[in-house]
């Protein structure tokens, strides 16, 4: 699917299937070794249902959503997110977005993650600089 970057246009959904192993790998890469991301017993002792995804990992998923949708027709200029809910390994994390506006060669996007029940767990915005001819 090729985006036309028109207001209201939906980005192709990206579904991630995070695992506890991936959380351990991300902890090593990011240096975020807080036990709630890999130690089930510790996470439960803090009142969580189990280990949870790193917030910045979810931000990375959303960046992948945007860059995959944009492809060579633009580049990511800005990304901001706000964490609103928990995502757990072993459960799909749906990454979604839509074009909120296009002006002067820049597309503004609303982006978010959803849990399997359809609850938004991360909300965000992204700005994409469009290549020549990328906006209408």
CSV table of C-alpha atoms in Angstrom, one decimal:
chain,number,residue,atom,x,y,z
A,1,UNK,CA,0.0,0.0,0.0
A,2,UNK,CA,1.3,3.4,-0.9
A,3,UNK,CA,0.3,6.3,1.2
A,4,UNK,CA,-1.0,9.5,-0.5
A,5,UNK,CA,-0.6,11.4,2.8
A,6,UNK,CA,-4.1,12.8,2.9
A,7,UNK,CA,-5.8,13.9,6.1
A,8,UNK,CA,-7.6,11.0,7.7
A,9,UNK,CA,-5.6,8.3,5.8
A,10,UNK,CA,-4.8,5.3,7.9
A,11,UNK,CA,-1.3,3.9,8.1
A,12,UNK,CA,-1.0,0.1,7.4
A,13,UNK,CA,-1.3,-1.6,10.8
A,14,UNK,CA,1.9,-3.2,12.3
A,15,UNK,CA,1.3,-6.1,14.7
A,16,UNK,CA,4.2,-7.0,17.0
A,17,UNK,CA,4.4,-10.2,19.0
A,18,UNK,CA,6.9,-9.4,21.8
A,19,UNK,CA,8.4,-12.2,23.9
A,20,UNK,CA,10.1,-12.2,27.2
A,21,UNK,CA,13.3,-13.1,25.4
A,22,UNK,CA,13.0,-10.0,23.3
A,23,UNK,CA,12.6,-7.9,26.5
A,24,UNK,CA,15.8,-9.4,27.9
A,25,UNK,CA,17.6,-8.6,24.6
A,26,UNK,CA,16.2,-5.0,24.7
A,27,UNK,CA,17.3,-4.6,28.3
A,28,UNK,CA,20.8,-5.5,27.2
A,29,UNK,CA,20.8,-3.2,24.2
A,30,UNK,CA,19.2,-0.2,26.1
A,31,UNK,CA,20.8,-0.7,29.5
A,32,UNK,CA,17.3,-0.7,31.1
A,33,UNK,CA,17.6,-3.6,33.5
A,34,UNK,CA,14.7,-2.8,35.7
A,35,UNK,CA,13.4,-6.2,36.9
A,36,UNK,CA,9.8,-5.5,35.9
A,37,UNK,CA,10.8,-6.1,32.3
A,38,UNK,CA,12.3,-9.6,32.8
A,39,UNK,CA,11.7,-11.1,36.3
A,40,UNK,CA,8.1,-12.4,36.6
A,41,UNK,CA,8.3,-12.8,40.4
A,42,UNK,CA,9.7,-9.3,41.0
A,43,UNK,CA,7.1,-7.8,38.6
A,44,UNK,CA,4.3,-9.5,40.4
A,45,UNK,CA,5.7,-8.3,43.8
A,46,UNK,CA,5.2,-4.7,42.6
A,47,UNK,CA,1.5,-5.3,41.8
A,48,UNK,CA,2.0,-5.9,38.1
A,49,UNK,CA,0.3,-8.9,36.3
A,50,UNK,CA,3.8,-10.0,35.2
A,51,UNK,CA,6.7,-8.6,33.2
A,52,UNK,CA,5.8,-5.6,31.0
A,53,UNK,CA,7.2,-4.2,27.8
A,54,UNK,CA,9.7,-1.3,28.0
A,55,UNK,CA,8.1,2.0,27.1
A,56,UNK,CA,10.9,2.8,24.7
A,57,UNK,CA,10.5,-0.5,23.0
A,58,UNK,CA,6.9,0.4,22.3
A,59,UNK,CA,8.2,3.8,21.0
A,60,UNK,CA,10.5,1.8,18.7
A,61,UNK,CA,7.6,-0.2,17.4
A,62,UNK,CA,5.8,3.0,16.6
A,63,UNK,CA,8.8,4.4,14.9
A,64,UNK,CA,8.9,1.2,12.8
A,65,UNK,CA,5.2,1.7,11.9
A,66,UNK,CA,5.9,5.2,10.6
A,67,UNK,CA,9.1,4.5,8.7
A,68,UNK,CA,7.6,1.4,7.1
A,69,UNK,CA,4.6,3.4,6.0
A,70,UNK,CA,6.7,6.3,4.7
A,71,UNK,CA,9.3,4.3,3.0
A,72,UNK,CA,11.4,6.3,0.5
A,73,UNK,CA,8.7,9.0,0.2
A,74,UNK,CA,9.8,10.9,3.3
A,75,UNK,CA,11.8,10.8,6.5
A,76,UNK,CA,10.8,10.9,10.2
A,77,UNK,CA,11.5,14.3,11.7
A,78,UNK,CA,10.0,14.0,15.2
A,79,UNK,CA,8.3,11.3,17.4
A,80,UNK,CA,6.8,11.8,20.8
A,81,UNK,CA,4.8,9.3,22.9
A,82,UNK,CA,2.9,9.0,26.2
A,83,UNK,CA,2.5,5.7,27.9
A,84,UNK,CA,-1.0,5.1,29.0
A,85,UNK,CA,-1.3,1.4,29.7
A,86,UNK,CA,0.6,-1.9,30.0
A,87,UNK,CA,1.6,-4.3,27.3
A,88,UNK,CA,2.6,-7.8,28.1
A,89,UNK,CA,4.9,-10.3,26.3
A,90,UNK,CA,3.0,-13.1,24.6
A,91,UNK,CA,0.2,-10.8,23.6
A,92,UNK,CA,0.0,-8.9,20.3
A,93,UNK,CA,0.8,-5.2,20.3
A,94,UNK,CA,-1.0,-3.5,17.5
A,95,UNK,CA,0.6,-0.3,16.2
A,96,UNK,CA,-1.7,2.0,14.3
A,97,UNK,CA,-1.8,5.5,13.0
A,98,UNK,CA,-3.4,8.1,10.7
A,99,UNK,CA,-2.5,11.3,8.9
A,100,UNK,CA,-3.9,14.2,10.9
A,101,UNK,CA,-2.7,17.0,8.6
A,102,UNK,CA,-0.3,17.8,5.7
A,103,UNK,CA,1.1,21.2,5.3
A,104,UNK,CA,4.2,22.6,3.5
A,105,UNK,CA,5.6,19.1,2.7
A,106,UNK,CA,5.2,17.9,6.3
A,107,UNK,CA,2.7,15.2,7.4
A,108,UNK,CA,1.6,15.1,11.0
A,109,UNK,CA,0.6,11.7,12.2
A,110,UNK,CA,-1.4,10.4,15.2
A,111,UNK,CA,0.1,7.1,16.3
A,112,UNK,CA,-0.8,4.6,19.0
A,113,UNK,CA,-0.5,1.1,20.3
A,114,UNK,CA,-3.4,-1.1,21.3
A,115,UNK,CA,-3.7,-4.2,23.4
A,116,UNK,CA,-5.7,-7.2,22.2
A,117,UNK,CA,-8.8,-5.7,23.8
A,118,UNK,CA,-8.5,-2.6,21.7
A,119,UNK,CA,-7.3,-0.3,24.6
A,120,UNK,CA,-4.8,2.4,23.6
A,121,UNK,CA,-1.7,1.8,25.6
A,122,UNK,CA,0.7,4.3,24.1
A,123,UNK,CA,-0.4,7.5,22.4
A,124,UNK,CA,1.9,9.6,20.2
A,125,UNK,CA,2.5,11.9,17.3
A,126,UNK,CA,5.0,11.9,14.5
A,127,UNK,CA,6.1,14.4,11.9
A,128,UNK,CA,7.3,13.2,8.5
A,129,UNK,CA,9.0,15.4,6.0
A,130,UNK,CA,7.8,14.3,2.6
A,131,UNK,CA,9.9,13.9,-0.5
A,132,UNK,CA,9.1,16.1,-3.5
A,133,UNK,CA,5.7,14.9,-4.8
A,134,UNK,CA,5.0,13.1,-1.6
A,135,UNK,CA,2.1,15.4,-0.5
A,136,UNK,CA,-1.1,16.3,-2.3
